[in-house]
Coordinates of C-alpha atoms in Angstrom, one line a residue:
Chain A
X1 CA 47.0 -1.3 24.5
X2 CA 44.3 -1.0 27.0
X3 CA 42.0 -1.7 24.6
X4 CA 43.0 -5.0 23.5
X5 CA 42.8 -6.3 27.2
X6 CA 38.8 -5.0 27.3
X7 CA 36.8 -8.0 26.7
X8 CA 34.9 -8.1 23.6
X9 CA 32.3 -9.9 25.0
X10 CA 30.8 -9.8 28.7
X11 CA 28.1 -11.5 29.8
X12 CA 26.3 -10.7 33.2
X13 CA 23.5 -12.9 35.2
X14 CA 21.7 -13.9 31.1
X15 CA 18.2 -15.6 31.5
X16 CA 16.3 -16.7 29.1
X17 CA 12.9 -18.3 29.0
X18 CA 10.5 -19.5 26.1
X19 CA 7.1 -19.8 27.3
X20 CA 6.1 -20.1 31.3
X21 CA 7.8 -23.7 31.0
X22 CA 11.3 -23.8 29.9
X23 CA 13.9 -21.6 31.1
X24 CA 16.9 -22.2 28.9
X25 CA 19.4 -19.8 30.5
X26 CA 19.3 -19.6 34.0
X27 CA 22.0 -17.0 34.9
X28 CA 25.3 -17.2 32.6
X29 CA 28.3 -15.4 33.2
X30 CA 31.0 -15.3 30.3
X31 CA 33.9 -12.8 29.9
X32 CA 35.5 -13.3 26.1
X33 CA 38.9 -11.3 25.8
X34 CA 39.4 -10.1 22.3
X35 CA 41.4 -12.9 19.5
X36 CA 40.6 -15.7 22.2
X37 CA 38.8 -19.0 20.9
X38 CA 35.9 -20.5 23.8
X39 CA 34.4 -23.4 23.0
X40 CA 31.1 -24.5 24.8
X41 CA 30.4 -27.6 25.2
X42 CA 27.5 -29.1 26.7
X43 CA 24.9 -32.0 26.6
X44 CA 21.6 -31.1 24.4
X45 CA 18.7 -29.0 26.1
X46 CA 21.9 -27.4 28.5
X47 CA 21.5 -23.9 26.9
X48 CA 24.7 -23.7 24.7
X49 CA 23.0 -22.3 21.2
X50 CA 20.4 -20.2 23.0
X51 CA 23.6 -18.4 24.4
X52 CA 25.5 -18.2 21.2
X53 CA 22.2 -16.5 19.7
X54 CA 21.6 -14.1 22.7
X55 CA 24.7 -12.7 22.0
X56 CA 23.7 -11.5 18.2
X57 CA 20.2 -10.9 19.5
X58 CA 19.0 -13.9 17.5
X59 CA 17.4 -14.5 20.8
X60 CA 16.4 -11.8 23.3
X61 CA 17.2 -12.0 26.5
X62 CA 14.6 -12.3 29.1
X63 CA 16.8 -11.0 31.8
X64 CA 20.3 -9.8 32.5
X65 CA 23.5 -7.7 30.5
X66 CA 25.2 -8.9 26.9
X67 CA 27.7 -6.2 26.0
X68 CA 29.6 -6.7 22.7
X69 CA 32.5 -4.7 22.0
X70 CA 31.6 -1.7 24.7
X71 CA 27.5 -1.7 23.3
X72 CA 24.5 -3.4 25.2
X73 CA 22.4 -4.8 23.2
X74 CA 18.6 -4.2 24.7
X75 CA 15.6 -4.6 22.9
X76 CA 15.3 -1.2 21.7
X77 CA 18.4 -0.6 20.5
X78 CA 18.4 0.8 16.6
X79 CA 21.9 -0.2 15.6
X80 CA 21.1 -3.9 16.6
X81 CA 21.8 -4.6 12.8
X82 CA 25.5 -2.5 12.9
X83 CA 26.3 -4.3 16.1
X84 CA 25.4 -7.9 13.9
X85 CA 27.1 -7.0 11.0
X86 CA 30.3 -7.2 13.2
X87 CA 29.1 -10.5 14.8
X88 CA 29.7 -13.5 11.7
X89 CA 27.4 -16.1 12.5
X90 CA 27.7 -19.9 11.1
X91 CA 24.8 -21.7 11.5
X92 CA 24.2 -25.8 11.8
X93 CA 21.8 -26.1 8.6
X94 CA 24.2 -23.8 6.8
X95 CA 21.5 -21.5 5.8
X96 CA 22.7 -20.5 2.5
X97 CA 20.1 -18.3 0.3
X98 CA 19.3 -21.0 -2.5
X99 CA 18.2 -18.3 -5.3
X100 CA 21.5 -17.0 -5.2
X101 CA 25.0 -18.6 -6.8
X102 CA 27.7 -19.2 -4.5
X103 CA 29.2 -15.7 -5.3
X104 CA 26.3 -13.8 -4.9
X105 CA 25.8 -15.3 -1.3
X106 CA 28.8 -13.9 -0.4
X107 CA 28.1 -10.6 -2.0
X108 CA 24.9 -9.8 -0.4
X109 CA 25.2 -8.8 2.5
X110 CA 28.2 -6.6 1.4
X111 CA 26.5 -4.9 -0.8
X112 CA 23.2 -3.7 1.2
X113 CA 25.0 -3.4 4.6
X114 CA 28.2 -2.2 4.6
X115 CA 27.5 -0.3 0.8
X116 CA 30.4 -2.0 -1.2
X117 CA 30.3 -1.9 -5.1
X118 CA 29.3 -4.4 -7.0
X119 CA 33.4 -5.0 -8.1
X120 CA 34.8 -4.6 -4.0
X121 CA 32.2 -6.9 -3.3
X122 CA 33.2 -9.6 -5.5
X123 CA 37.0 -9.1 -4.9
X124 CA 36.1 -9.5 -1.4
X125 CA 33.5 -13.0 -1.9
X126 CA 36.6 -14.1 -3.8
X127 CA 39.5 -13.6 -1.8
X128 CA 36.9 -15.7 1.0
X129 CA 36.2 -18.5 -0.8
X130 CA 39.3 -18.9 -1.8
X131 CA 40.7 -18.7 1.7
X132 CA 37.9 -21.9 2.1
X133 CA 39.0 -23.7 -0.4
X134 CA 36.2 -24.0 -3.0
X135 CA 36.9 -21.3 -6.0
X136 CA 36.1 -23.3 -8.4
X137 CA 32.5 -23.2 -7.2
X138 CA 31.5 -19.3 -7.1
X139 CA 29.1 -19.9 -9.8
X140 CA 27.2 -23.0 -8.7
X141 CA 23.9 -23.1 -6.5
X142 CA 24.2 -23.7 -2.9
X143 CA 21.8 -27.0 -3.6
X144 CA 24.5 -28.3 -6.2
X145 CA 27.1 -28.1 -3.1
X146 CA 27.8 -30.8 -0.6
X147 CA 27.2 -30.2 3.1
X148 CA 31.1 -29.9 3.7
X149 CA 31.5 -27.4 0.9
X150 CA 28.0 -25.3 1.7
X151 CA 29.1 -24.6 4.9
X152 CA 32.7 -23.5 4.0
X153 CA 30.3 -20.8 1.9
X154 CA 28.5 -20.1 4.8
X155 CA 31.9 -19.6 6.8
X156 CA 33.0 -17.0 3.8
X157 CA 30.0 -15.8 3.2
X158 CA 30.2 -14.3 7.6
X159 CA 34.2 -13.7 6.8
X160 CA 33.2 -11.1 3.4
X161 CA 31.7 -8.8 6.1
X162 CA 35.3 -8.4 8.1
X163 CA 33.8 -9.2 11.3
X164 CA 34.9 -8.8 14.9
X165 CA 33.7 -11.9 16.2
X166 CA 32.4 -15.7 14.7
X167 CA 30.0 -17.5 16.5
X168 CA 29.5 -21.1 14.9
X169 CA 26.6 -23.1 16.3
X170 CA 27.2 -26.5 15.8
X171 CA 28.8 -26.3 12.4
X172 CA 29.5 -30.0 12.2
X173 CA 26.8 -31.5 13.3
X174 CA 24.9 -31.5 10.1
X175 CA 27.8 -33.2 8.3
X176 CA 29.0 -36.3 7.0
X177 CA 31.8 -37.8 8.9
X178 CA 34.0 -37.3 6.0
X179 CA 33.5 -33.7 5.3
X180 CA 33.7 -33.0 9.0
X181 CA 37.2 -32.4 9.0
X182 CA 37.4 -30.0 5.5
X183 CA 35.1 -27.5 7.8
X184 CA 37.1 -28.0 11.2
X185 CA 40.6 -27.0 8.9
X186 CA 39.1 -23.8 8.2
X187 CA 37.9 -23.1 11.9
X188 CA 41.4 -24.2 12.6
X189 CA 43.1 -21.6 10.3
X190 CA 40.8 -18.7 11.3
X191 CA 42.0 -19.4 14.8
X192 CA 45.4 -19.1 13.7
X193 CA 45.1 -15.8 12.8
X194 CA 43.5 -14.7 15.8
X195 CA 39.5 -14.5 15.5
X196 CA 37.5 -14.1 18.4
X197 CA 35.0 -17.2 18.1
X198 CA 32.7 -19.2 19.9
X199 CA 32.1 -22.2 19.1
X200 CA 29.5 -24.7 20.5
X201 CA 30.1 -28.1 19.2
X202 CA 30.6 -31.8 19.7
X203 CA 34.0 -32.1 18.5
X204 CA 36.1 -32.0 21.4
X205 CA 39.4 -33.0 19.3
X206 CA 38.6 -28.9 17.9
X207 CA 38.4 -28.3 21.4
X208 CA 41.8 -29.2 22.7
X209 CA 43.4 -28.5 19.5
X210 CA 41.8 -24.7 19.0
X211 CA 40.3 -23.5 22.2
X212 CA 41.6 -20.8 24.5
X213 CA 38.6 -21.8 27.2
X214 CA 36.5 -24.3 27.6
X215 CA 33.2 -23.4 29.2
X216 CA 31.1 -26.8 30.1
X217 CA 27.0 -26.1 30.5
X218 CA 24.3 -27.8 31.8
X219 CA 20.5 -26.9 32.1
X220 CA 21.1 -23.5 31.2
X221 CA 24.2 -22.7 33.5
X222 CA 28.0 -22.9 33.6
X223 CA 29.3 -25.3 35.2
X224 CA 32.9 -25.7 34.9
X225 CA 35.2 -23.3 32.4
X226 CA 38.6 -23.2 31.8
X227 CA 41.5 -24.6 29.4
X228 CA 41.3 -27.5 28.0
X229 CA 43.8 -29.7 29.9
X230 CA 42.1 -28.7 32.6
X231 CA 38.4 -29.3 31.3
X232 CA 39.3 -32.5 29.8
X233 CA 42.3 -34.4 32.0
X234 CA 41.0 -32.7 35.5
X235 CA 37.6 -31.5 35.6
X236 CA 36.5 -30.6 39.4
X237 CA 32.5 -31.1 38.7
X238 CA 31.2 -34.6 38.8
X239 CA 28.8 -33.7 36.0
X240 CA 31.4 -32.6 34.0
X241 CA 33.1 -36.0 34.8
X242 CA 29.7 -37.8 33.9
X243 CA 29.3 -36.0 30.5
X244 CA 33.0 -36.7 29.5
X245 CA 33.1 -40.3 30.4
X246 CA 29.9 -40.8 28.0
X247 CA 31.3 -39.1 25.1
X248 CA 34.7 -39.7 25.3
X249 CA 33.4 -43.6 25.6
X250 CA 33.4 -44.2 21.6
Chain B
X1 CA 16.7 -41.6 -11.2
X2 CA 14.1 -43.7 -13.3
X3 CA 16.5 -44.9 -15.8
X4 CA 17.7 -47.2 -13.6
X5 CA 14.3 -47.9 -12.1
X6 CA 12.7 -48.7 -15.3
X7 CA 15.9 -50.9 -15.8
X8 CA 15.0 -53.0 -12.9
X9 CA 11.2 -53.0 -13.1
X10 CA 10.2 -55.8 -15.7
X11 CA 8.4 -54.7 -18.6
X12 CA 4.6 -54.8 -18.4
X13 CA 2.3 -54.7 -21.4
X14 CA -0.2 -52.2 -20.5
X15 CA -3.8 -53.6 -21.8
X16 CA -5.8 -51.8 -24.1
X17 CA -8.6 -51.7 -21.4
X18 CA -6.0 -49.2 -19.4
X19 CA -5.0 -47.4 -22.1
X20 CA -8.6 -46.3 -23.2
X21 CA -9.0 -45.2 -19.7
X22 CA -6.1 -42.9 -19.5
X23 CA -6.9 -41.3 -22.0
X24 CA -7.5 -37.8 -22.0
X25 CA -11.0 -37.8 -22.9
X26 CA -12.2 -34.8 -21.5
X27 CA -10.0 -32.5 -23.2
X28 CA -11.3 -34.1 -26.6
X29 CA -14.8 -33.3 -25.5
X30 CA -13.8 -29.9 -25.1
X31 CA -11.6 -29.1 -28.3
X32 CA -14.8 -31.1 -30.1
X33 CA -17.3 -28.1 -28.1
X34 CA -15.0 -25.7 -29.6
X35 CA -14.6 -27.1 -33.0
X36 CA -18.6 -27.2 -33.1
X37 CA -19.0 -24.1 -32.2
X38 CA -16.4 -22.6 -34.7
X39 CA -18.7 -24.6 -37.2
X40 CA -21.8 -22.9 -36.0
X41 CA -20.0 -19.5 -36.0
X42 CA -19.0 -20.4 -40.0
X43 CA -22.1 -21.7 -41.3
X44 CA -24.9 -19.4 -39.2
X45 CA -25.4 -16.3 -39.5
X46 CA -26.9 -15.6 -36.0
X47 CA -24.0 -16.9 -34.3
X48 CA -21.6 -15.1 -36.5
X49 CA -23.4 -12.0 -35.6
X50 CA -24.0 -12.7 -32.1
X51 CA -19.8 -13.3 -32.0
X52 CA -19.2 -10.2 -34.1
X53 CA -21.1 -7.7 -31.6
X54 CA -19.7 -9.5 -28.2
X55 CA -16.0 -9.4 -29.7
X56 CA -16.3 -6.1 -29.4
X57 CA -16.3 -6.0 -25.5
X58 CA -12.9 -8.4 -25.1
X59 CA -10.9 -5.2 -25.0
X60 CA -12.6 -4.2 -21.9
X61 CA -12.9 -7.4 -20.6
X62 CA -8.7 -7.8 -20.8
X63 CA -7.9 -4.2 -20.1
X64 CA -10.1 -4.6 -16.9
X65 CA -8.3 -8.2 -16.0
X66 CA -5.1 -7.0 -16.9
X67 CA -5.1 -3.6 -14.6
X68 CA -7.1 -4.9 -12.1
X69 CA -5.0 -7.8 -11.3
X70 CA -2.0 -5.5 -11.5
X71 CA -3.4 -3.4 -8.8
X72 CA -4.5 -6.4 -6.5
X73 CA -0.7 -7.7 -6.7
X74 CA 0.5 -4.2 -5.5
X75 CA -2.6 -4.7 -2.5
X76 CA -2.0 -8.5 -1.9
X77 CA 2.0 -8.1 -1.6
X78 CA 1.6 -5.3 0.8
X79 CA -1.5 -6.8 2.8
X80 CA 0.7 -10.2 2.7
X81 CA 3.7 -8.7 4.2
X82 CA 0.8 -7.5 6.7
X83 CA 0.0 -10.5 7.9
X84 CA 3.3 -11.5 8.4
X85 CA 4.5 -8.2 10.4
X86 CA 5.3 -8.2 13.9
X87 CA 4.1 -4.6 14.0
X88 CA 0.7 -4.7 15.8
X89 CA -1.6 -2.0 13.8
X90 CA -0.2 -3.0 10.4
X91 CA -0.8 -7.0 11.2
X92 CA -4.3 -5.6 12.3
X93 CA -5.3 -3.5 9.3
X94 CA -4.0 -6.4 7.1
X95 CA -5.9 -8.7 8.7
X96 CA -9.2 -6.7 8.9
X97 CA -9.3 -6.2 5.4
X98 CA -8.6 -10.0 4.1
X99 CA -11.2 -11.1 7.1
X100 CA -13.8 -8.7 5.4
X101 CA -13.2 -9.3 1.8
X102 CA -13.9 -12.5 2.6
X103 CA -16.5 -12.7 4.2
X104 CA -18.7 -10.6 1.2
X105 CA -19.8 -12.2 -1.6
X106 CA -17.9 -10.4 -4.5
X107 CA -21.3 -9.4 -6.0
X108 CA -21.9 -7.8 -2.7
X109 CA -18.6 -6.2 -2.4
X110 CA -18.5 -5.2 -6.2
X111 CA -21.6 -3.2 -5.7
X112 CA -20.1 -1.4 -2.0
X113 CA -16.8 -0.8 -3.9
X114 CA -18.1 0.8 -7.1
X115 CA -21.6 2.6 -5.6
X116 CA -20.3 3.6 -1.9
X117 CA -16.7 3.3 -1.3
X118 CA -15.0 4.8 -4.2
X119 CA -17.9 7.6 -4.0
X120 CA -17.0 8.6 -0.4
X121 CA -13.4 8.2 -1.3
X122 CA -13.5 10.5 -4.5
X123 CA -15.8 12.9 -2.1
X124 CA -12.8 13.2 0.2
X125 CA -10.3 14.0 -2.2
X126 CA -12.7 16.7 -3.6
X127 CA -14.3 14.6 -6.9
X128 CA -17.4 14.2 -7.3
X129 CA -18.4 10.4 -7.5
X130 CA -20.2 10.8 -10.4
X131 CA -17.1 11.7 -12.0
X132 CA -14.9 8.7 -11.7
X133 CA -15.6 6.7 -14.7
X134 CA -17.5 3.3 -14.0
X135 CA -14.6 1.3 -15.9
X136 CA -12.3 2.4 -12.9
X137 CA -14.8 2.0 -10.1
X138 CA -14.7 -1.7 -12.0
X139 CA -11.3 -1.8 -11.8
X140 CA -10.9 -0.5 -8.4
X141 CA -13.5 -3.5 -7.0
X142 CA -11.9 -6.2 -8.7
X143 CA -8.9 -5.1 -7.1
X144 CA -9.7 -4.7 -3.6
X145 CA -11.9 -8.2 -3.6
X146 CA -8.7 -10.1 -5.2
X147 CA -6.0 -8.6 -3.4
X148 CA -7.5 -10.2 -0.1
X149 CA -6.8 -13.4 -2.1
X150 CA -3.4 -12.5 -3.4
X151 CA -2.7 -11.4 0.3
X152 CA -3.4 -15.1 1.6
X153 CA -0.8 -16.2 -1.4
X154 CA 2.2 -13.8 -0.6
X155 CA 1.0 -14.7 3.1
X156 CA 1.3 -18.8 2.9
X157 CA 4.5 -18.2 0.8
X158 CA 6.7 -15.7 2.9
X159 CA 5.5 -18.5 5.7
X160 CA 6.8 -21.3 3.3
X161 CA 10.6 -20.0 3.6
X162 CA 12.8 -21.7 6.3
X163 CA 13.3 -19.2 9.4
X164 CA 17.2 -19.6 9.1
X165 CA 16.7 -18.1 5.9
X166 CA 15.6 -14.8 7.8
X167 CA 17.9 -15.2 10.8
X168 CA 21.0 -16.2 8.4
X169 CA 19.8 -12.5 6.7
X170 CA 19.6 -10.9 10.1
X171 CA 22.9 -11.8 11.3
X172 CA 24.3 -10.5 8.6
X173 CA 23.3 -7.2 9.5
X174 CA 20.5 -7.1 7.5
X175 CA 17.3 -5.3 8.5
X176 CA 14.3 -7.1 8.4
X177 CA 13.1 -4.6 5.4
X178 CA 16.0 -5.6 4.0
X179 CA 16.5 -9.6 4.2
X180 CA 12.4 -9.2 3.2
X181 CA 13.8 -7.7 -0.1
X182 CA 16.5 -9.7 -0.9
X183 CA 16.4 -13.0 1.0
X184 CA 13.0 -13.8 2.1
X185 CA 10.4 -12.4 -0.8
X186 CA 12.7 -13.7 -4.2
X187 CA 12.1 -17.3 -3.0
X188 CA 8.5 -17.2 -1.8
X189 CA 7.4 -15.0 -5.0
X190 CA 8.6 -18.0 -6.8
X191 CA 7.4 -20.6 -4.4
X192 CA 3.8 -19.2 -5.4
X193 CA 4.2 -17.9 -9.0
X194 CA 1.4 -21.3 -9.9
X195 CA -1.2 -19.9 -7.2
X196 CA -0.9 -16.3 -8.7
X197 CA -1.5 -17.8 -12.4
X198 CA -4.6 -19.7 -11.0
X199 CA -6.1 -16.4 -9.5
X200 CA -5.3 -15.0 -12.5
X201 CA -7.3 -17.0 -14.6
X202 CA -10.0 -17.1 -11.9
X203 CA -10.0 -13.0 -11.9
X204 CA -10.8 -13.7 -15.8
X205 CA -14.0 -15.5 -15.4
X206 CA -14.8 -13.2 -12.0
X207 CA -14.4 -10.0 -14.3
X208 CA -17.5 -10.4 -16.1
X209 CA -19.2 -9.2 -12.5
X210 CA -18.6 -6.2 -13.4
X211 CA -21.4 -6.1 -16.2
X212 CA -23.4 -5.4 -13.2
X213 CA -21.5 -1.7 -13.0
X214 CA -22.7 -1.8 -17.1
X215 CA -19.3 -1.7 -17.8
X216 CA -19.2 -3.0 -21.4
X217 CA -17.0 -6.6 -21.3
X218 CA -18.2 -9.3 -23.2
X219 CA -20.8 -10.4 -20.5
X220 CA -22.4 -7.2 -20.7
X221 CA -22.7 -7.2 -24.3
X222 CA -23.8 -10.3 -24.7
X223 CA -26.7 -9.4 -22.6
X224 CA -27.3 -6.4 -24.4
X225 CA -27.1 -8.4 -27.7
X226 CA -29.3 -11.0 -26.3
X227 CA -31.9 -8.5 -25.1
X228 CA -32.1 -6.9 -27.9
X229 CA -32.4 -9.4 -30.8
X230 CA -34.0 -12.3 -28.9
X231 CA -31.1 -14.6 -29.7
X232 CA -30.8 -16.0 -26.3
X233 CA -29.0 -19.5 -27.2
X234 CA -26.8 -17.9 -29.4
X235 CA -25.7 -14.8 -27.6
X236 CA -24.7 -17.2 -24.8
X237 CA -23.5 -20.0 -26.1
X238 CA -20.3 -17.3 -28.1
X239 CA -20.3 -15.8 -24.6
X240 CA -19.4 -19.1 -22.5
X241 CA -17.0 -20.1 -25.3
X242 CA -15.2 -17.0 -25.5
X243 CA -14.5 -17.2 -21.6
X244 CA -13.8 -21.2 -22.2
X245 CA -11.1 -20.5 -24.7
X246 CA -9.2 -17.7 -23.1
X247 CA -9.2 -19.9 -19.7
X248 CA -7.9 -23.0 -21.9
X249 CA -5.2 -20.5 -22.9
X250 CA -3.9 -19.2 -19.8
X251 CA -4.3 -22.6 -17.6
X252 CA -1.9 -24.0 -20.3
X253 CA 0.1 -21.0 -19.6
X254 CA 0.2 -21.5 -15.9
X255 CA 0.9 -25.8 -15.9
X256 CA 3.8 -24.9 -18.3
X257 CA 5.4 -22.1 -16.0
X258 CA 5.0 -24.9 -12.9
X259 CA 6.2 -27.6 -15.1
X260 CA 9.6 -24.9 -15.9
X261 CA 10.0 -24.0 -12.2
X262 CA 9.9 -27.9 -10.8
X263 CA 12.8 -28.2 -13.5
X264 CA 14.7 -25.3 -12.9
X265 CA 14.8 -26.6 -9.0
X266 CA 17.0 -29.6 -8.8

């Protein structure tokens, strides 16, 4: 299939400034084959969100190329919000809409983008939730959820719209230590069956356990990618050395 | 929360002293105003007439409330989501008007609205101004001033809601009309439900402007019934009250819906 070996996501020369001062991207190169799992990792202020959000135009690019699956994406493009509803996006506050029940989070989006009935729509939120593990809670409000369990909705709630891609943005880091891992098992099991995702985070046990690539930035370039043995056991750049000695420390 | 901090705290007598100040003693003052003058009303005939002819105008006066506040809603959620827009003319226009409203006192404005604007407006439709009844040209005024207002509410609430609210929206393929529909606008039309009962009550009291159109509400008649038997004190005095007890009413109204939504948001 000469398809398949396109890459879903490509990346050429991306800058991105905010303001005259800070200039968060400063020429990032990615390639991301289709069903593959990258994981960016990265201390904070290195650029690793504001890439993950150029690439559903959450954040427009000041300079350079983001294709997704064969489109650019430029300011003026009209079917920015066809080439999102193919892009899932997981967010680190979770973002759940608070007037809506559990369910009707999920069905939302469904319903006014992709034009599902009301009974598809449900089907579909329920067949997600239950693939996250919380059924029993279609009916609550996002507030009466824990952080664990909200953002398991949140994952569902991106899954219900069949998407091509799942970018997570930190999904942990909001989390108690204990509800950490009920989120990672669903990243886990979603890699399994072959989503393309990109994942920044701090968990670099996801990292070596999940990820295809392992793309390490620093003020707002890439500075080292490849697997994870040889990200983590033999990294070649000396700030890549630096970062990994401090977090692998504890 | 506060069962178990009333548990812990030790139990202190309050003293009389304390007790005599909390107490509400403003709102007896005013149920005794309104008991007095319900005794007046009763026992004298020139306040029972003055009430009997200003009664008549409180259909007016609620009719003219009632759609002009309907039509400022319709002005203030579209001038709100003006202020809000990225799009540059429509941020501009929205901001223009609510910069002008404001800065005209509403006597002033009432007077524009009803004697020039709606005359060159009706002129350009092909209606002669004389033609559009003074009740509308009311309504119409009341509208316009207030939906600046409202505009500011919808404004300060859509700006209340979280931006990951509107980005989670957006990368769900939403358009920005759309997570604006469904996402954004539920939760800051609630946020500000309290503020749109307050200008509600405070459009009451502002209706009876429009007496300066001679539109007969109560204000108006109670001038007329003043003017023309003398009664002064009287005509005034069931005219104040009125207004009193129908913004008694409706504050009520408004602390209970605040008092529902805080316990509806756990």
């Amino acid at each position: 299939m000469p398809v398949a070996s396109k890459p879903i996501i490509e990346i050429k020369s991306l800058h991105k400034t905010f303001g005259k001062d800070v200039h968060a991207l400063r020429g990032v190169d990615l390639l991301v084959e289709r069903g593959k799992v990258v994981v960016i990792v990265g201390p904070s202020g290195s650029g690793k969100s504001t890439l993950l959000r150029c690439i559903n135009h959450l954040e427009v690019e000041t300079h350079g190329e983001v294709w997704v699956d064969g489109k650019r994406l430029n300011e003026k493009n009209k079917d920015i919000d066809e080439i999102r509803a193919e892009i899932g996006m997981v967010f680190q506050l979770f973002n759940l809409f608070p007037h809506l029940t559990v369910l009707e989070n999920i069905m939302l989006a469904q319903r006014v983008v992709r034009g599902r009935g009301k009974a598809e729509a449900e089907e579909v939120a329920k067949k997600q939730l239950e693939r996250v593990g919380i059924s029993e809670k279609a009916h609550s409000f996002p507030a009466q959820l824990s952080g664990g369990q909200q953002q398991r909705v949140a994952i569902a709630r991106a899954l219900a719209m069949n998407p091509k891609i799942m970018l997570f943005d930190e999904p942990t880091s909001a989390l108690d230590p204990e509800m950490i891992k009920e989120v990672l098992d669903v990243m886990l099991d979603l890699a399994k069956d072959g989503m393309t995702m990109i994942v920044v985070t701090h968990e670099m046990g996801f990292a070596r356990v999940a990820a295809d690539q392992v793309i390490f930035m620093d003020q707002g370039l890439v500075v080292e990618q490849g697997t994870p043995q040889q990200i983590f056991n033999n990294p070649t750049q000396d700030r890549t050395k630096l970062f990994l000695s401090q977090i692998l420390q504890h | 929360m506060t069962k178990a901090a009333s548990k812990e705290t030790p139990l202190i007598v309050e003293s009389l002293w304390d007790r005599l100040a909390r107490f509400p003693w403003w709102l007896v003052a005013i149920i005794l105003v309104l008991i007095g003058s319900a005794y007046f009303v009763a026992t004298n005939e020139s306040y029972q007439a003055s009430l009997l002819f200003i009664v008549q105008g409180i259909s007016i006066t609620v009719q003219t409330t009632l759609y002009a506040y309907a039509l400022a809603l319709v002005i203030g959620l579209i001038m709100g989501l003006g202020r809000v827009s990225r799009n540059v003319i429509f941020s501009n226009i929205a901001r223009f008007y609510v910069e002008v409203v404001r800065g005209i006192p509403m006597l002033v404005l009432i007077f524009y609205i009803a004697f020039v604007a709606v005359v060159d407006f009706a002129g350009f439709f092909g209606v002669a101004g004389r033609d559009v009844p003074m009740n509308v040209r009311a309504i119409i005024a009341l509208a316009v001033t207030y939906g600046a207002f409202l505009a500011e509410i919808f404004r300060a609430g859509i700006q209340s809601i979280d931006r990951g609210q509107m980005e989670a929206a957006r990368s769900l393929g939403m358009s920005y009309t759309k997570a604006m529909r469904y996402v954004i606008l539920p939760q800051a039309i609630r946020n500000v439900l309290p503020a749109l009962g307050n200008d509600f009550v405070a459009m009451l009291k502002d209706s009876s402007l429009v007496s300066v159109l001679a539109v007969r509400d109560i204000t108006q008649v109670a001038r007329l019934h003043a003017g023309s038997t003398f009664r002064f004190r009287e005509a005034y005095t069931v005219l104040a009250v009125l207004y009193l007890s129908m913004t008694l009413v409706l504050s009520a109204l408004v602390q209970w819906l605040e008092r529902r939504l805080h316990a509806g948001r756990k």
